Amino acid sequence: MAWLVLIVAGVLETVWAVALEATKGFSRPLPTVVFAVALALSMGGLAFALRSIPLGTGYAVWVGIGAVGTALYGMTVLGDALTAARVSCLLLILGGVLGLKVLH
């Protein structure tokens, strides 16, 4: 159960990161609310998962999911550069996250 919550919390990290950009400096109410709710749920999920997953593993997996998700969103929706090098780096992060899960 902790791993499922951690994965959902990592996805919510992507949600709050995307919403943060959309707030335009917290000047737009709806994205600001989405940001705050996703941030609270993401942190709460991380805190829950860390009850049974070691801190280093849990935090790295949470950040990795959020970083990869946010980068993919930027490349597919926002027009960030999509290059073989960037995709390779994201695959390395994903491989590290999966490795931490397997070696847990």
Tab-separated table of C-alpha atoms in Angstrom, residues 18 22 50 88 99:
chain	number	residue	atom	x	y	z
A	18	VAL	CA	2.523	22.166	-13.598
A	22	ALA	CA	0.087	28.056	-14.489
A	50	LEU	CA	7.745	7.104	4.627
A	88	SER	CA	18.003	9.408	-22.387
A	99	GLY	CA	16.257	0.163	-9.259
